[in-house]
PDB file of C-alpha atoms in Angstrom:
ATOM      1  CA  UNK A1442       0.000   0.000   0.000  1.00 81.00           C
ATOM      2  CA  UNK A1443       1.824   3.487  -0.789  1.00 90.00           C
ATOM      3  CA  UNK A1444       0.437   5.077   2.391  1.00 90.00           C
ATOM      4  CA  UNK A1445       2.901   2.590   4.110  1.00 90.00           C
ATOM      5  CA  UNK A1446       5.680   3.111   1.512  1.00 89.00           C
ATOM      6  CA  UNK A1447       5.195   6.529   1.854  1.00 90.00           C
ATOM      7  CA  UNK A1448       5.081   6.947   5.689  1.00 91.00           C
ATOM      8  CA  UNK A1449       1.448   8.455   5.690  1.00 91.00           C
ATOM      9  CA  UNK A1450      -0.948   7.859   8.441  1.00 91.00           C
ATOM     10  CA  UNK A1451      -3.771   7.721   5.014  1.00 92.00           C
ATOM     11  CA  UNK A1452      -4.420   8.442   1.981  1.00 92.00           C
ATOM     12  CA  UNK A1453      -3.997  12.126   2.201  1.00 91.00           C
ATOM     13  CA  UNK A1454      -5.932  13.136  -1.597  1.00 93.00           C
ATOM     14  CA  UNK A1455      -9.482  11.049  -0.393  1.00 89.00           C
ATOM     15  CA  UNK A1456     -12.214  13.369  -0.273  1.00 81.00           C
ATOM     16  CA  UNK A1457     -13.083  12.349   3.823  1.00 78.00           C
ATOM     17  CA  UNK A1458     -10.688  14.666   4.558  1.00 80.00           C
ATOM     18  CA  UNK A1459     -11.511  17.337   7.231  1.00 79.00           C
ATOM     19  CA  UNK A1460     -13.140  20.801   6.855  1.00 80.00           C
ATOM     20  CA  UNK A1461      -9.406  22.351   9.150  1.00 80.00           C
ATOM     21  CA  UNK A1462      -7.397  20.504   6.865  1.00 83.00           C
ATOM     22  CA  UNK A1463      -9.011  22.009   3.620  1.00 85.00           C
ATOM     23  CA  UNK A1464      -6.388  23.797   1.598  1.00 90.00           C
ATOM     24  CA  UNK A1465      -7.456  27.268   0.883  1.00 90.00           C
ATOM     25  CA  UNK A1466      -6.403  28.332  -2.333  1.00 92.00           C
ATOM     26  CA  UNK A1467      -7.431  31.803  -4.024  1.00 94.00           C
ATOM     27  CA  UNK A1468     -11.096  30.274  -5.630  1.00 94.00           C
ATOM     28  CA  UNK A1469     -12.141  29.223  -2.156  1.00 93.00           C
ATOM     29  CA  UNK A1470     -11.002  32.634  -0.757  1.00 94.00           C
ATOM     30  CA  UNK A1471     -13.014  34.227  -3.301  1.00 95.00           C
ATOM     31  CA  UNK A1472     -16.090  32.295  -2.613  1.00 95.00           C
ATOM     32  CA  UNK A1473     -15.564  32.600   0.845  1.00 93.00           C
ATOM     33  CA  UNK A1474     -15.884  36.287   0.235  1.00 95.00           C
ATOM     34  CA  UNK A1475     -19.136  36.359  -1.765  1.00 96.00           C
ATOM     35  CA  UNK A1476     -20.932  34.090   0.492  1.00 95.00           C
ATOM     36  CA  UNK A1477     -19.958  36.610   3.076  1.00 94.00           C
ATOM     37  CA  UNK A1478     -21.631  39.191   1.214  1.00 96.00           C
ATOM     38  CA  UNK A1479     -24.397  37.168   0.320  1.00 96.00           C
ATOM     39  CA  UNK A1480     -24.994  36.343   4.101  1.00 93.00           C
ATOM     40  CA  UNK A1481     -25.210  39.884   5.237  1.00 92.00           C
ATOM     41  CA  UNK A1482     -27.820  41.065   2.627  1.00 93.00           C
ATOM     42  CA  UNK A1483     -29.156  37.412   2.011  1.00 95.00           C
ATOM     43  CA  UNK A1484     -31.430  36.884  -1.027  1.00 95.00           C
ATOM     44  CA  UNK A1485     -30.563  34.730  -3.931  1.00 96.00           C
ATOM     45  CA  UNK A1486     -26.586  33.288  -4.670  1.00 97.00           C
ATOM     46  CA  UNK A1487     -24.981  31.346  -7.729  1.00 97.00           C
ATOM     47  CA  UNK A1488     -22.443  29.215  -7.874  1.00 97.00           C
ATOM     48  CA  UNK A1489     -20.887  27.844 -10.739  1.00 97.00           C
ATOM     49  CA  UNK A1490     -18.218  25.824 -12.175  1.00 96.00           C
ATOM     50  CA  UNK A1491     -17.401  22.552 -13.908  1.00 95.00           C
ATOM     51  CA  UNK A1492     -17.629  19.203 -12.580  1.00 94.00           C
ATOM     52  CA  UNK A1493     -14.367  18.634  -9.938  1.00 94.00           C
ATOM     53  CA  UNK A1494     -14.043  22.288  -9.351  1.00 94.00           C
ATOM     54  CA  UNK A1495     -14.670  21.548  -5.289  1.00 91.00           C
ATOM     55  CA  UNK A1496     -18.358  23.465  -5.092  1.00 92.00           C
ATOM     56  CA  UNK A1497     -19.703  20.968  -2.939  1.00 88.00           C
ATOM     57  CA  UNK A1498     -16.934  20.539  -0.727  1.00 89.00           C
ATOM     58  CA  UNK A1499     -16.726  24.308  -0.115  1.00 91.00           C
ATOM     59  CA  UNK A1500     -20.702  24.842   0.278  1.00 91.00           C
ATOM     60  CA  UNK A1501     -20.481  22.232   2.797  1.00 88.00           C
ATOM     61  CA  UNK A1502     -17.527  24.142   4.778  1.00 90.00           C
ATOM     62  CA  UNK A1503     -19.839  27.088   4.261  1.00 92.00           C
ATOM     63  CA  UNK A1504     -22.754  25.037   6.061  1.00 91.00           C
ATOM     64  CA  UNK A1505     -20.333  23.560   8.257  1.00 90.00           C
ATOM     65  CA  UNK A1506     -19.016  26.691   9.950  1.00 92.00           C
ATOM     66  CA  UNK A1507     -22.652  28.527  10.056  1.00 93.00           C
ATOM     67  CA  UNK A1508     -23.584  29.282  13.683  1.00 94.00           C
ATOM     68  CA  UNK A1509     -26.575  27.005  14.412  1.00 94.00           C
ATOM     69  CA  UNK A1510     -28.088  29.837  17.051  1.00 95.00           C
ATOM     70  CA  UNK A1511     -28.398  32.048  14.015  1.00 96.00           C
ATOM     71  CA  UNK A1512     -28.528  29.804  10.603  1.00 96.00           C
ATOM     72  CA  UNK A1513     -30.893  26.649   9.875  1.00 95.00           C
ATOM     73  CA  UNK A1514     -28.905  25.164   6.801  1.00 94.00           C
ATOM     74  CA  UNK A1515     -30.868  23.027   4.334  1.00 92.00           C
ATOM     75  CA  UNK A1516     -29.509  21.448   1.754  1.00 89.00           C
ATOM     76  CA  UNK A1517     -30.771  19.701  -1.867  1.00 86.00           C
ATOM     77  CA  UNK A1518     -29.010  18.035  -4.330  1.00 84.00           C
ATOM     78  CA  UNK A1519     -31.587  18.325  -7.437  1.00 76.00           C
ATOM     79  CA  UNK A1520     -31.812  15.432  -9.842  1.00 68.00           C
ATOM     80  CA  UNK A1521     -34.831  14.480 -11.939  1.00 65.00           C
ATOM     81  CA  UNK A1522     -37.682  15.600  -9.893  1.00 77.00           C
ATOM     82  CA  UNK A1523     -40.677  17.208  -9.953  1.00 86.00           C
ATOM     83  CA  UNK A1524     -42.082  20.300  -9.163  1.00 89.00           C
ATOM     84  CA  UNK A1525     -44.135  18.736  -6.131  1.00 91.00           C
ATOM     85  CA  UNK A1526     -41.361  16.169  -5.491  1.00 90.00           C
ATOM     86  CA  UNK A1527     -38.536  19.550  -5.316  1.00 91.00           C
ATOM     87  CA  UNK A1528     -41.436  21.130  -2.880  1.00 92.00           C
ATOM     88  CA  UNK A1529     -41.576  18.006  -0.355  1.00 93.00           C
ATOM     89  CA  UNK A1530     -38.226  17.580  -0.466  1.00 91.00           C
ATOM     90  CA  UNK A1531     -37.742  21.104   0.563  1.00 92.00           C
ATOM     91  CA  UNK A1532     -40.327  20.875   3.225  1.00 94.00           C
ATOM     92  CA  UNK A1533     -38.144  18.034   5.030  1.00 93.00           C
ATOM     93  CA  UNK A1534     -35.733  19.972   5.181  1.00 91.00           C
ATOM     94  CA  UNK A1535     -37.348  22.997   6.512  1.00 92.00           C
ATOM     95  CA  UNK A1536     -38.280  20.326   9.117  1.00 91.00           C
ATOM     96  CA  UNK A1537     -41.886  20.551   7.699  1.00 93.00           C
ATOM     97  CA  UNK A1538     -44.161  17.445   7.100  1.00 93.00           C
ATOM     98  CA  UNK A1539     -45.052  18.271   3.345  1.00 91.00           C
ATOM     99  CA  UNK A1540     -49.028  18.302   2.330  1.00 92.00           C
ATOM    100  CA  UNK A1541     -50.542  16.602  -0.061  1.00 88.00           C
ATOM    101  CA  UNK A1542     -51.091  19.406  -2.570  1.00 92.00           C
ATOM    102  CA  UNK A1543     -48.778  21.577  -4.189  1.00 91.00           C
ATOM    103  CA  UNK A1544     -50.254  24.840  -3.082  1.00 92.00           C
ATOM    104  CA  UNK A1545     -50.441  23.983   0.002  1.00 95.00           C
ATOM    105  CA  UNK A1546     -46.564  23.074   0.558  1.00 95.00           C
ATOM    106  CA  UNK A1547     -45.998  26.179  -1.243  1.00 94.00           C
ATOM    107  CA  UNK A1548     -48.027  28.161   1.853  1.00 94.00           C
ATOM    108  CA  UNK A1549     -45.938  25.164   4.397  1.00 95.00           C
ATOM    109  CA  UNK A1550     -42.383  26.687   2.647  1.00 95.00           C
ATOM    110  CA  UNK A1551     -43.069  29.974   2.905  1.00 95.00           C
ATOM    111  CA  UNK A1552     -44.645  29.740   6.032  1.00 95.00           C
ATOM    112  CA  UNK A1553     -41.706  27.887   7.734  1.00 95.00           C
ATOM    113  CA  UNK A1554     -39.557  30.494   6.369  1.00 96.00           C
ATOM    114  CA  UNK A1555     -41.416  33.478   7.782  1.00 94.00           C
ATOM    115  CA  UNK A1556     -41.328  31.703  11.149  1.00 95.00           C
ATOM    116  CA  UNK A1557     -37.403  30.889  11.092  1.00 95.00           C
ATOM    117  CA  UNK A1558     -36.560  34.452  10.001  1.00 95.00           C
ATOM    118  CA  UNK A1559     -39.194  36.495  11.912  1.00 94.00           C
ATOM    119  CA  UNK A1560     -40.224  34.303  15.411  1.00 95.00           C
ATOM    120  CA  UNK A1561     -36.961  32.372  15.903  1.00 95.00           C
ATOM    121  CA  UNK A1562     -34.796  35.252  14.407  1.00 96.00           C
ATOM    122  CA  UNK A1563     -33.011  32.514  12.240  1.00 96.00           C
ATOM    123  CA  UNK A1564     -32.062  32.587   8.721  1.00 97.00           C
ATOM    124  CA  UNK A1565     -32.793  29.713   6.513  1.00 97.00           C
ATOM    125  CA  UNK A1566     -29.755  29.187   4.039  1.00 97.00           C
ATOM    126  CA  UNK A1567     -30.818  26.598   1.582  1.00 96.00           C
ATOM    127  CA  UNK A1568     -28.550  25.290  -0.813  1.00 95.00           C
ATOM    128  CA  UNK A1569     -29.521  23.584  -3.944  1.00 94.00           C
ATOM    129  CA  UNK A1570     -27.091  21.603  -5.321  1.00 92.00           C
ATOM    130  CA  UNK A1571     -26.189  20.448  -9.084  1.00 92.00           C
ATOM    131  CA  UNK A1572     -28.950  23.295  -9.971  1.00 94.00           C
ATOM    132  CA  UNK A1573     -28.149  22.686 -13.803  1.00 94.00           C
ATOM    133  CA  UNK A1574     -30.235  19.906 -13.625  1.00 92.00           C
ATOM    134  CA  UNK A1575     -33.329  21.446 -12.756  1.00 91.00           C
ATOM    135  CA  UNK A1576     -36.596  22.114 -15.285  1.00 90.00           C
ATOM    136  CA  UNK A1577     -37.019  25.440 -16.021  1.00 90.00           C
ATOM    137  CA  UNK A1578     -40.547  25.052 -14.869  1.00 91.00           C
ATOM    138  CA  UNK A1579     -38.014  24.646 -11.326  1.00 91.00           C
ATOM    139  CA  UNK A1580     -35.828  27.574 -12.370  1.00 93.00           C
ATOM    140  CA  UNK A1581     -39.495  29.034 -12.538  1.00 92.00           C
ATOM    141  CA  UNK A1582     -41.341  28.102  -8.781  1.00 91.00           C
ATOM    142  CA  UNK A1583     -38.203  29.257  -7.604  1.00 92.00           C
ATOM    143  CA  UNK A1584     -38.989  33.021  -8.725  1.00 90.00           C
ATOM    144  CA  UNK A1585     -42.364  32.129  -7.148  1.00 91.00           C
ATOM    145  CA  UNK A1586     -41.072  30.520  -4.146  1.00 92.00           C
ATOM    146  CA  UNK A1587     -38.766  33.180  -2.812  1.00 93.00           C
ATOM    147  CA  UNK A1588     -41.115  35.848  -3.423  1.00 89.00           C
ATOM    148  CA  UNK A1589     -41.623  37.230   0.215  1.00 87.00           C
ATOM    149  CA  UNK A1590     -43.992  40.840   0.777  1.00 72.00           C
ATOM    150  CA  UNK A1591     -44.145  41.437  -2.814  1.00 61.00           C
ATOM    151  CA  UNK A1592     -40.598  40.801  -3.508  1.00 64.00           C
ATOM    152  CA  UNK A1593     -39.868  43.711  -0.922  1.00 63.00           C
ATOM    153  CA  UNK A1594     -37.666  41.701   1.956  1.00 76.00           C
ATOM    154  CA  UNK A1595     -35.464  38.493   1.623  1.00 89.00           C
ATOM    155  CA  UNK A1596     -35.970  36.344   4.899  1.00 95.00           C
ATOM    156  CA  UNK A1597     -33.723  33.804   4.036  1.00 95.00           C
ATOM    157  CA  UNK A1598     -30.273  32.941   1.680  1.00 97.00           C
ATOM    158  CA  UNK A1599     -30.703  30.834  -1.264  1.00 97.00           C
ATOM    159  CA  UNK A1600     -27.506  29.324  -2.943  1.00 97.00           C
ATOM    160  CA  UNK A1601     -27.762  27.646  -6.146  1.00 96.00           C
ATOM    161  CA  UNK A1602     -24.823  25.775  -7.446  1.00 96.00           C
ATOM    162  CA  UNK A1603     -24.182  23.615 -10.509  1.00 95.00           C
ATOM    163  CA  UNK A1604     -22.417  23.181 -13.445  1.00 96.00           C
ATOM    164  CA  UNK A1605     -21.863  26.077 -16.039  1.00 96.00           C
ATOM    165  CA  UNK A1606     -24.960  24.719 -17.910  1.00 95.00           C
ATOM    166  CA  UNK A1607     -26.811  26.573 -15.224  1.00 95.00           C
ATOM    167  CA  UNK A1608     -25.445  29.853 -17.126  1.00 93.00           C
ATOM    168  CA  UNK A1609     -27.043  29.060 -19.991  1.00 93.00           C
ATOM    169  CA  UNK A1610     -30.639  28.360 -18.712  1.00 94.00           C
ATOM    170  CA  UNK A1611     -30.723  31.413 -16.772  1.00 95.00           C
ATOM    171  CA  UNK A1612     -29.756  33.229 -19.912  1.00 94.00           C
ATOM    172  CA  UNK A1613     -33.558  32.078 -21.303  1.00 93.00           C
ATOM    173  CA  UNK A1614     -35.890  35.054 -21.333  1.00 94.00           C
ATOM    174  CA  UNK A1615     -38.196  33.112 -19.191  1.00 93.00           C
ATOM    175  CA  UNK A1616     -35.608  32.446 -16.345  1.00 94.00           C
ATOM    176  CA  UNK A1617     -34.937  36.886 -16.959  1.00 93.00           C
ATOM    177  CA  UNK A1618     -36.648  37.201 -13.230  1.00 92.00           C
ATOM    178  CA  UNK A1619     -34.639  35.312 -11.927  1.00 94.00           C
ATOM    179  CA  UNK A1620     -31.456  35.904 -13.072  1.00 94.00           C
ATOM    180  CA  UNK A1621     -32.819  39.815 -12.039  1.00 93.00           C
ATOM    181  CA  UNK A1622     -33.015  38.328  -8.568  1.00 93.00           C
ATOM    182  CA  UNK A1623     -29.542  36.722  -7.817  1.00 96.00           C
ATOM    183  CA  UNK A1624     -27.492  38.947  -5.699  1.00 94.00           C
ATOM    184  CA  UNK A1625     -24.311  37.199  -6.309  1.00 96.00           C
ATOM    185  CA  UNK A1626     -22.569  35.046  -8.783  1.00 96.00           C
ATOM    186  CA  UNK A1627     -19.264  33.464  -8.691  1.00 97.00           C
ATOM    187  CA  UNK A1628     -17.438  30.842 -11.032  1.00 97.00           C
ATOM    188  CA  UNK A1629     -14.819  28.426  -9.560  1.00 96.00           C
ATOM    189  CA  UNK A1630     -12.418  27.457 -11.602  1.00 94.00           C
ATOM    190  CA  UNK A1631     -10.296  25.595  -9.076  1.00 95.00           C
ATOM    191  CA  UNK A1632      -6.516  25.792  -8.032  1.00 96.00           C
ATOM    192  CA  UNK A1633      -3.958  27.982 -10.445  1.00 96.00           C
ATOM    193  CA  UNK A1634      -0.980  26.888 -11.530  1.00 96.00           C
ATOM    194  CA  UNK A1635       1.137  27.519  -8.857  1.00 95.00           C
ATOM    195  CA  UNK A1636      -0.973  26.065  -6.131  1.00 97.00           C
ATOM    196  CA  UNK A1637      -0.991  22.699  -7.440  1.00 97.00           C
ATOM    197  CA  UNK A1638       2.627  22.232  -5.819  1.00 96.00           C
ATOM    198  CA  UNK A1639       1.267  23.794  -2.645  1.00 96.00           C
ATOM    199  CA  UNK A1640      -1.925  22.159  -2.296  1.00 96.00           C
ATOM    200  CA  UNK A1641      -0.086  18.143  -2.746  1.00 96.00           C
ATOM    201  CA  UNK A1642       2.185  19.767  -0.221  1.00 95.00           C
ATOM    202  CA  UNK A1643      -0.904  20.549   2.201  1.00 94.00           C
ATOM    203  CA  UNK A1644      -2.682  17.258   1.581  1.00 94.00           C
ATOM    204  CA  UNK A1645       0.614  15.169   2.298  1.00 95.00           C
ATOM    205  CA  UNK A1646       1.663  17.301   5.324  1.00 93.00           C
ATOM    206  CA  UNK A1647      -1.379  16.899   6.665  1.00 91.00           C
ATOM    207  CA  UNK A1648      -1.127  12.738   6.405  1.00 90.00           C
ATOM    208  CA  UNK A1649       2.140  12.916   8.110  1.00 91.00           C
ATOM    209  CA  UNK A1650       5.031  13.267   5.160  1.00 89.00           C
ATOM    210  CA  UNK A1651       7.086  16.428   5.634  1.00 84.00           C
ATOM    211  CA  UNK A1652       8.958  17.183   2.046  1.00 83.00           C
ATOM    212  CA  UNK A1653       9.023  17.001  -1.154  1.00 87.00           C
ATOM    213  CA  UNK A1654       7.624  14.447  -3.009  1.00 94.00           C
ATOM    214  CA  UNK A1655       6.858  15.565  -6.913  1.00 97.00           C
ATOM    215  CA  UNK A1656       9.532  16.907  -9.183  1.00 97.00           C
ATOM    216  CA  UNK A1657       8.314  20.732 -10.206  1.00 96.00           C
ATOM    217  CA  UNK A1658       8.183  18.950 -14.047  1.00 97.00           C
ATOM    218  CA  UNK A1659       5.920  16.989 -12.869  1.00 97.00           C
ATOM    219  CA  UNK A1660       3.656  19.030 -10.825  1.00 97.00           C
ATOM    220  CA  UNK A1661       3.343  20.835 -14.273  1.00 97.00           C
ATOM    221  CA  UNK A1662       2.368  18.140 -15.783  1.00 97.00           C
ATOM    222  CA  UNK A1663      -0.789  17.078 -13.584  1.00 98.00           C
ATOM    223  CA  UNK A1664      -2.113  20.702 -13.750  1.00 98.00           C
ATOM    224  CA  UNK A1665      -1.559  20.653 -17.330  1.00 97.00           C
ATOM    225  CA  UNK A1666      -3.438  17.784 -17.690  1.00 97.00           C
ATOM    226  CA  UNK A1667      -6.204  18.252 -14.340  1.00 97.00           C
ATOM    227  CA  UNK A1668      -6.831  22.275 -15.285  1.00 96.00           C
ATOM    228  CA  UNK A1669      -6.480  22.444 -11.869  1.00 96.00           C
ATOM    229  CA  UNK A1670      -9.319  20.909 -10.509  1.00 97.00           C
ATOM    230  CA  UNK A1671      -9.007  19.294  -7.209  1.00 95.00           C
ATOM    231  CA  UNK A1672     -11.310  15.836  -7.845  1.00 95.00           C
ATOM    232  CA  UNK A1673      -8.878  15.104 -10.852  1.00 97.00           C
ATOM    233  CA  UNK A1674      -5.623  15.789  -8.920  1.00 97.00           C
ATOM    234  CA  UNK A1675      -6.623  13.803  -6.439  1.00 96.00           C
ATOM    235  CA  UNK A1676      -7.256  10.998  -8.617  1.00 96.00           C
ATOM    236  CA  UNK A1677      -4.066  11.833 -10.931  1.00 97.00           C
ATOM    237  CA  UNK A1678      -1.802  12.098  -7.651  1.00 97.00           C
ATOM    238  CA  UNK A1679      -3.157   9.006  -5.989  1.00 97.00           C
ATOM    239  CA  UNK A1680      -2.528   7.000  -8.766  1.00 97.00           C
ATOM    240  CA  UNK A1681       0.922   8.642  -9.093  1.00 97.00           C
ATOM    241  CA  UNK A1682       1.860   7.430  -5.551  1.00 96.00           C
ATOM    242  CA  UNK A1683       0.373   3.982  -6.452  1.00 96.00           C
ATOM    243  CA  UNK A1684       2.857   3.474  -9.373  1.00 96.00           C
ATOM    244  CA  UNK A1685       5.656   5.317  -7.045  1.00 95.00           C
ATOM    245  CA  UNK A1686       5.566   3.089  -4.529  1.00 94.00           C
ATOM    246  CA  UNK A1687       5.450   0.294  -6.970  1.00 94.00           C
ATOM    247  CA  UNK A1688       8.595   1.156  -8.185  1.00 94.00           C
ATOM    248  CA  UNK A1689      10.082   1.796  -4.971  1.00 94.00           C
ATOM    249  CA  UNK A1690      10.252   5.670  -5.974  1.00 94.00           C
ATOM    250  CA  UNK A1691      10.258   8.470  -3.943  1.00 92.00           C
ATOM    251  CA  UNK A1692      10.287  10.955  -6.491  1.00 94.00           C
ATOM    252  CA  UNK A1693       7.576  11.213  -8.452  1.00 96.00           C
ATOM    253  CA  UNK A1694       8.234  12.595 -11.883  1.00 96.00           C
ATOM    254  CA  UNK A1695       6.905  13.391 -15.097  1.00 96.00           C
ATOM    255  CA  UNK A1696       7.255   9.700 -16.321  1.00 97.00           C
ATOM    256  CA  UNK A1697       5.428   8.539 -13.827  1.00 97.00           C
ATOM    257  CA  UNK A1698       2.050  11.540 -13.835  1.00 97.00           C
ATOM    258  CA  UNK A1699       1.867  10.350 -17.791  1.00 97.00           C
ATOM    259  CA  UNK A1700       1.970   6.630 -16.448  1.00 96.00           C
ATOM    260  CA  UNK A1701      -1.007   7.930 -14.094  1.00 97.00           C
ATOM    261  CA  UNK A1702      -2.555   9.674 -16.658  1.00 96.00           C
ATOM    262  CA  UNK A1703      -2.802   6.607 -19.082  1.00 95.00           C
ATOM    263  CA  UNK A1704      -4.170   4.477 -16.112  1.00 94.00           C
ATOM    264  CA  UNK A1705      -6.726   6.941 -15.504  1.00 93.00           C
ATOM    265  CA  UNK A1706      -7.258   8.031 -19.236  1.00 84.00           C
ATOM    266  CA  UNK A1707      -7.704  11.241 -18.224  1.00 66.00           C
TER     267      UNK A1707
END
């Protein structure tokens, strides 16, 4: 196992890795930024990037760290469902039991959210997740939804995140109210070039392995070929340790990332 022929305590690029042992690179300061913003004048967030970008992983950071005294986090990944089925859904999570008819959820969301924000003097932040796969008649209910006193106060914080298909759908002139409506947008694009070195240098530190372990031709080489985003140089630099520690190597270099990347066709 190259966690042993490594010295690590485990597999330092898995994804159960700790929110304090996150590396912060400039995207997810960024982010960290806008959903700042977006939590002081609440209302309607988007979040966008491609597929491996780490969206999830930092909305659930976000969610993570929210004070519970003062924030009721819900979140929803969308998939294939229906308008009523998105509605119930939502409704658990609000901590509702959801009616029978769509209406009347409608009244049950709203109504939970009044109650949060203006009884309990807690803000719901709801976070619906892989957004690009929602129906525009969704995109459309959601206008509806989050419609509080005639569209004059926002009692809670709505993040949408998905995939940059999401871009184009709101671009449709029957989405125009709300794409009016979101307060803030940001696109991830995930780590630059020269945090790729420091971010393998985070994960490995944290698993116990002080030093370097990639050549600085080679750490060129997996963000040439990953872009940068952190699912696929985790996956590149696991394998790369794989095939190390097969070869009794504690270098990794170039040879070995395009070894990786073949394995992986990447």
């Amino acid at each position: 196992m190259f966690t042993q022929f490594f010295g690590l305590k485990f597999n330092p690029f898995s994804k159960e890795i700790g929110f304090d042992q996150l590396f912060t690179g400039q995207d997810l300061k960024e982010l960290a930024s806008r959903l700042k913003y977006l939590q002081q004048v609440r209302g309607i967030g988007l979040i966008a990037g491609e597929p491996g970008c780490g969206k999830t992983t930092a909305l659930r950071k976000y969610v993570h760290e929210l004070n519970p005294a003062h924030f009721k986090p819900c979140y929803f990944a969308l998939s294939t469902v229906t308008v009523l089925e998105f509605y119930q859904g939502l409704a658990w999570e609000l901590g509702e039991e959801p009616k029978h008819k769509k209406v009347a959820i409608f009244h049950q969301i709203q109504g939970a959210i009044n109650s949060l924000y203006y009884e309990r003097h807690v803000t719901p932040v709801i976070v619906l997740d892989e957004i690009h796969l929602a129906t525009t008649k969704i995109l459309e209910e959601l206008r509806l939804l989050f419609n509080f006193k005639m569209d004059s106060q926002n009692p809670f914080i709505l993040i949408l995140a998905g995939q940059p298909l999401i871009r184009n759908k709101l671009a449709l002139n029957i989405n125009n109210p709300l794409r009016q409506r979101i307060t803030v947008k940001y696109f991830m694009y995930g780590l630059k070039r020269d945090e790729v070195g420091d971010y393998c240098s985070s994960r490995l530190k944290n698993a116990g392995l002080h030093g370097d372990v990639f050549t600085p031709a080679a750490l060129e080489v997996i963000y040439g070929i990953t872009k940068g985003l952190p699912r696929l140089v985790n996956n590149l630099v696991t394998t790369c340790l794989i095939i190390a520690s097969g070869k009794k190597q504690r270098l990794v270099d170039e040879d070995i990332v395009y070894q990786a990347q073949q394995e992986l066709e990447i």
